[in-house]
XYZ file of C-alpha atoms in Angstrom:
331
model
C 28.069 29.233 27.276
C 26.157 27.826 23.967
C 25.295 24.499 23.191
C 27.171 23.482 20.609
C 25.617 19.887 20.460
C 24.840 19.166 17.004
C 20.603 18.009 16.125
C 19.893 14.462 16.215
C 18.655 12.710 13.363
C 15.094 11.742 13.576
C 14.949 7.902 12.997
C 11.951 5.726 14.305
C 11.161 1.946 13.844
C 7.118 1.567 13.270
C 5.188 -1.405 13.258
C 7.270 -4.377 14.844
C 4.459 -5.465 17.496
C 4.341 -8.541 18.797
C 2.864 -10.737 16.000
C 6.192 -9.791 13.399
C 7.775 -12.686 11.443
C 10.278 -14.280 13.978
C 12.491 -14.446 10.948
C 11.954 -11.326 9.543
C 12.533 -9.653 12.678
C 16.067 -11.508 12.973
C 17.175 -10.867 9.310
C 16.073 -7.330 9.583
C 18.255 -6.976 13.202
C 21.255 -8.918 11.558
C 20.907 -5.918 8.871
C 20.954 -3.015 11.873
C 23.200 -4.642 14.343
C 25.970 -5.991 11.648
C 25.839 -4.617 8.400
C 25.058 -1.039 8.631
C 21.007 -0.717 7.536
C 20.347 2.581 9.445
C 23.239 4.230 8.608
C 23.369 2.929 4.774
C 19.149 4.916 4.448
C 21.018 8.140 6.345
C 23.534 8.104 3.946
C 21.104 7.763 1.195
C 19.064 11.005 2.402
C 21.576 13.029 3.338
C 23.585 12.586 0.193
C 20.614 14.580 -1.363
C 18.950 16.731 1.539
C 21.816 17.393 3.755
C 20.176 19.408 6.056
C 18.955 16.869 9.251
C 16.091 19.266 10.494
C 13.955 18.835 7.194
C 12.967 15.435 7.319
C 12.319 12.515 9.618
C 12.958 8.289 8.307
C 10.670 5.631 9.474
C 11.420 2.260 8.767
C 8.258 0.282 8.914
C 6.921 -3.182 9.091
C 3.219 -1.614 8.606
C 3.801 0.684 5.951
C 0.088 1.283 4.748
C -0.291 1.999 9.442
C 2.636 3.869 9.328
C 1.335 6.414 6.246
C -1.904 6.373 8.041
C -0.923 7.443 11.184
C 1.763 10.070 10.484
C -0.124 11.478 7.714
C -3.326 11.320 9.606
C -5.716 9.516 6.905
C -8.956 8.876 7.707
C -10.419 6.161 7.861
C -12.062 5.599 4.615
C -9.637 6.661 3.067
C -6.633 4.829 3.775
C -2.680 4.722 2.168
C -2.898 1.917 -0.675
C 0.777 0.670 -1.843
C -1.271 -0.310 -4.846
C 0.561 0.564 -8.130
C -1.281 -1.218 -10.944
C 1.272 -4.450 -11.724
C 3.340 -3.004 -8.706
C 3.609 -2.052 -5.383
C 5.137 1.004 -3.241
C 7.628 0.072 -1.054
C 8.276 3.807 0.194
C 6.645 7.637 0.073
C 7.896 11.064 0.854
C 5.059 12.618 2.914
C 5.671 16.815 2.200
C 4.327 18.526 5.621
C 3.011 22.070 6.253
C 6.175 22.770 8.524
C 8.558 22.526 4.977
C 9.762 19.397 6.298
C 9.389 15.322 5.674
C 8.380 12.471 6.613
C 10.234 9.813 4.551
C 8.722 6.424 5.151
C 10.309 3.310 4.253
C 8.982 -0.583 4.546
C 11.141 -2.871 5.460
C 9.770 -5.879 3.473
C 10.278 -4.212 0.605
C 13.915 -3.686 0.966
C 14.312 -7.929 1.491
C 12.007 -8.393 -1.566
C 13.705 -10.410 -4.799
C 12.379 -12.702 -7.374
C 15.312 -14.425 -7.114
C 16.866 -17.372 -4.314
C 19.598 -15.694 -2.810
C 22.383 -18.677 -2.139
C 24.064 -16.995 0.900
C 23.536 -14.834 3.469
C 26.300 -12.532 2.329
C 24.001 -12.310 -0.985
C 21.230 -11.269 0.955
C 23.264 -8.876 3.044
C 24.359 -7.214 -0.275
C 20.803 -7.047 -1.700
C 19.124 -5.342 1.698
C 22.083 -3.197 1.390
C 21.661 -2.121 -2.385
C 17.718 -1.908 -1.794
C 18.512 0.423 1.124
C 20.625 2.549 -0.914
C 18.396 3.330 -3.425
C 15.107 3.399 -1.891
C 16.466 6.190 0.586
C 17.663 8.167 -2.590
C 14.937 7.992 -4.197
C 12.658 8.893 -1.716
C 15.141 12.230 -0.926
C 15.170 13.105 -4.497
C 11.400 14.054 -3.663
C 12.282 16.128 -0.906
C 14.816 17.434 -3.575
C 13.337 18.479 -5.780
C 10.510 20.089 -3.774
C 12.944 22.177 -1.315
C 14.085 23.638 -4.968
C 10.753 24.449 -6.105
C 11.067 21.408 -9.222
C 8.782 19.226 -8.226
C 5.213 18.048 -9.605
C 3.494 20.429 -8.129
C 5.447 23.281 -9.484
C 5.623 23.259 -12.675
C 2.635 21.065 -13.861
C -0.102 23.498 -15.148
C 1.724 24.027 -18.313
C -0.422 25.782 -20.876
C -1.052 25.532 -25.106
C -2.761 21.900 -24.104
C -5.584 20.638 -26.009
C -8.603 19.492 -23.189
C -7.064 15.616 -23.791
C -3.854 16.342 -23.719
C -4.084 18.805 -20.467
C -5.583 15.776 -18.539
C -2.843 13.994 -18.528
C -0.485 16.633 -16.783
C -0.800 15.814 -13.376
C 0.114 11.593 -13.704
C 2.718 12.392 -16.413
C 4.277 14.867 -13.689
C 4.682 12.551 -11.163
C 6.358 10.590 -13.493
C 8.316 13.196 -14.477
C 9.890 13.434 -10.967
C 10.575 9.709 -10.669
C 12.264 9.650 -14.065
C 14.370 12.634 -12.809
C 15.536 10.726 -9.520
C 15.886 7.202 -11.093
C 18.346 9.242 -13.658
C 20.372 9.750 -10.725
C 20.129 6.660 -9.249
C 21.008 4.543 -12.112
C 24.652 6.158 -11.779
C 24.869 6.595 -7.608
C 22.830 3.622 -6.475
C 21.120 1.464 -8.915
C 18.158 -0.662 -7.367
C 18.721 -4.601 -7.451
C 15.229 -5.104 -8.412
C 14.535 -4.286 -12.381
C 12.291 -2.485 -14.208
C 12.581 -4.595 -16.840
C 12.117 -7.630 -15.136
C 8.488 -6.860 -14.521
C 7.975 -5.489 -17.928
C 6.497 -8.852 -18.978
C 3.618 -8.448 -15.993
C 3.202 -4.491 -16.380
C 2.175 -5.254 -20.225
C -0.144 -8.589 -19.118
C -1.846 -6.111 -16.748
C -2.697 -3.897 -19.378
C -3.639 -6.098 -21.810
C -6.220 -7.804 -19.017
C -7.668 -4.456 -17.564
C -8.715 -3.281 -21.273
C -9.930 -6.658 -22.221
C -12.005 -6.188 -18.998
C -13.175 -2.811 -20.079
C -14.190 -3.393 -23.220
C -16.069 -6.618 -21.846
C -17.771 -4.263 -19.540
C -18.313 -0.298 -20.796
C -21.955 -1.276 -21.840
C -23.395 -1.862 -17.919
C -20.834 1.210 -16.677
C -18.691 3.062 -19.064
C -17.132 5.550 -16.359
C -15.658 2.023 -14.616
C -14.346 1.423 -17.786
C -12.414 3.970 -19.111
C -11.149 4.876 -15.418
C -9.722 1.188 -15.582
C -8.433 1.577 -18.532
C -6.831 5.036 -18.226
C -5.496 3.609 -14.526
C -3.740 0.791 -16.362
C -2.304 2.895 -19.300
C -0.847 5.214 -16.869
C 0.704 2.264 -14.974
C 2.533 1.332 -17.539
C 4.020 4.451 -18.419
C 4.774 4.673 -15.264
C 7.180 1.601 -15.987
C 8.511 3.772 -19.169
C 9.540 6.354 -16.409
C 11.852 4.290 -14.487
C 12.505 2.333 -17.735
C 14.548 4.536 -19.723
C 17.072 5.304 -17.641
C 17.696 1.867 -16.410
C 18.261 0.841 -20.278
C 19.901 3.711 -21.131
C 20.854 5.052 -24.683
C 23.566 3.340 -27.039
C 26.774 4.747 -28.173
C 24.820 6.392 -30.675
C 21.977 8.181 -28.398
C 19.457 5.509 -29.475
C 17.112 4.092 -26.431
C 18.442 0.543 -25.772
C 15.911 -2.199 -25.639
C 15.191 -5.016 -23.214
C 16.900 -8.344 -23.984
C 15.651 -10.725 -24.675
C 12.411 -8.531 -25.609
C 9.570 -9.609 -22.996
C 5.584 -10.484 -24.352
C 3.702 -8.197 -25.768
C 6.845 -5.401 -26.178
C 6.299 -5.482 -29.997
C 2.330 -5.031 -29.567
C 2.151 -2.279 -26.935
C 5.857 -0.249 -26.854
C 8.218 -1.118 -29.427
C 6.422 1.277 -32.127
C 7.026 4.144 -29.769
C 9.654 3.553 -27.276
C 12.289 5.654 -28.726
C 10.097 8.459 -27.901
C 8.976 7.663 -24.400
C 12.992 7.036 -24.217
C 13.963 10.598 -26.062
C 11.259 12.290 -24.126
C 12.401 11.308 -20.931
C 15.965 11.803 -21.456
C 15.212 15.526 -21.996
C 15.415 15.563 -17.991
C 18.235 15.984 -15.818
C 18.770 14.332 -13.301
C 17.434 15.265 -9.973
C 20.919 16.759 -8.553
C 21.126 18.979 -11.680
C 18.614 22.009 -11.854
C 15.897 22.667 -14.511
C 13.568 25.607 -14.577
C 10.007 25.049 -15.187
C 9.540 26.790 -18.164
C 12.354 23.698 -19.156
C 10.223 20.736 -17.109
C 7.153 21.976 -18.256
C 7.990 21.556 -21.828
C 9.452 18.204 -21.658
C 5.656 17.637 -19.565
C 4.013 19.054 -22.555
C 5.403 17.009 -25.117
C 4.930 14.116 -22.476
C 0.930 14.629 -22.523
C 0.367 14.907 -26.289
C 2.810 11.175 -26.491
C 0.321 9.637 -24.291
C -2.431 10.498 -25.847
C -0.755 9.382 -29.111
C 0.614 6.165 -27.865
C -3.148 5.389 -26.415
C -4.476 5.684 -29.620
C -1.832 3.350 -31.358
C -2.632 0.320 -29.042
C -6.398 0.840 -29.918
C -8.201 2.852 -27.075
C -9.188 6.744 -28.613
C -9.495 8.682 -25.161
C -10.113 12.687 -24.507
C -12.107 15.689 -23.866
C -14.219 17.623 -26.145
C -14.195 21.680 -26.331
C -16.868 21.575 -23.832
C -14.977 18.940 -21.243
C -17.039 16.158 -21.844
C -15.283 12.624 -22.162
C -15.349 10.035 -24.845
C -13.507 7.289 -25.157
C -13.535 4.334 -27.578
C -11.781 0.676 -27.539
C -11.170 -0.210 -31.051
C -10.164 -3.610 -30.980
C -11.945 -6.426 -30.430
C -10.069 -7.908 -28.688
C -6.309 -6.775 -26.911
């Protein structure tokens, strides 16, 4: 006689000890008992991994524990959710096994920057959050299971020394910009990009003020702040684009009204960041490498570019050794 029982889903709650927010705690079991939380982040997963045995969801009130302990960190050198003029509120951990661990905060999935009037509102935020925070998190799995992920096609070749340097951030990006394509149709977050453009482009503008302030007592500080903050906000361009979209007439749309700083630092090349990006397909339609590696390619010599047209000349000699130069004054 053969078990026919079907496999259980692996689902764990991490981090609720004893000293959790009261509230939190109740808002969060409202969610679970009476409005379908678990089963909304299944949903999200399976929609793009069907197959139960290759990953395992936490839901987390510790997320920066949570990453430590499953992914075994040491340490000094723990998980940061740092992201620049953001934050991570979830991460796809790839394990040697083929499967995942896909772990997800639960603060994050509350977060607005909005008063919500009613508790129905709030029920429909967590519930929107949850939805695309568990898709976007799959679309890693995705893509990896398929062999299209970062990893796989990110050594493209034909670079210049400064443009090659970029590959590996821009690739990352890459994948996000593939899965937010796809969310922006299935399950579009209720958070927006563009809402935090105004910050994103603040946080540049301060961290290469800073720099420039400061290369003289430690130049390697410098330009690593300054090529950490640049990145970050590309990083924003990635998730950007397909939350603006293109027109009627395939032309990126723009934010409205336009936030601070847009004219200074993006306007003069957003329709290529936008273009660029919209190369991609969206994670549940397949691209070879040779095809993602080009759209990377072009990718690395834009940033490069773009750096250079808000005043910062970055990149490698023949001979690997780095220069980099802040042309303005002051940004």
């Amino acid at each position: 006689m053969t078990d026919a029982r079907a496999p259980l889903i692996n689902l764990a709650l991490d981090g609720f000890g004893a000293d959790a927010d009261p509230a939190f705690v109740g808002a969060l079991s409202f969610m679970i008992e009476q409005q379908g939380l678990l089963q909304t982040l299944l949903t999200g997963v399976v929609e793009l991994v069907p197959d139960i045995t290759r990953w395992r969801l936490t839901l987390t009130d510790d997320i920066i524990s949570t990453v430590n302990s499953v992914s075994g960190r040491a340490d000094d050198d723990p998980y940061t959710t740092d992201r620049g003029a953001g934050h991570a509120g979830a991460i796809t951990l790839p394990r040697d096994d083929g499967t995942f661990d896909i772990v997800v905060s639960a603060d994050v999935l509350f977060a607005t920057r909005e008063e919500l009037a009613t508790v129905d509102d709030l029920a429909a935020h967590v519930s929107a959050a949850a939805a695309h925070i568990s898709r976007h998190e799959a679309g890693h799995a995705a893509l990896r299971l398929r062999g299209e992920d970062a990893d796989s096609y990110q050594d493209v070749q034909g670079l210049s020394n400064s443009d090659a340097a970029c590959r590996k951030p821009l690739a990352a990006h890459v994948d996000d910009n593939r899965i937010e394509q796809y969310t922006a149709l299935h399950a579009p977050s209720p958070l927006h990009h563009v809402d935090h453009l105004t910050d994103a482009i603040a946080h540049l503008r301060a961290e290469l003020n800073e720099a420039k302030r400061t290369w003289r007592a430690d130049i390697g500080a410098a330009a690593y702040r300054t090529l950490t903050a640049a990145n970050g906000l590309v990083r924003v361009f990635a998730y950007l684009s397909p939350e603006l979209g293109l027109d009627e007439n395939g032309t990126p749309r723009r934010p409205d009204p336009l936030p601070d700083g847009w004219e200074e630092y993006i306007e003069h090349s957003w329709d290529d960041w936008s273009l660029t990006f919209h190369r991609l397909r969206p994670v549940d339609e397949r691209m070879t490498t040779d095809e993602i590696g080009t759209v990377l390619a072009d990718l690395c010599r834009l940033m490069n570019s773009w750096m250079s047209s808000i005043g910062v000349d970055w990149g490698l000699t023949e001979d690997d050794r780095e220069y980099i130069f802040w042309r303005k004054n002051r940004y």
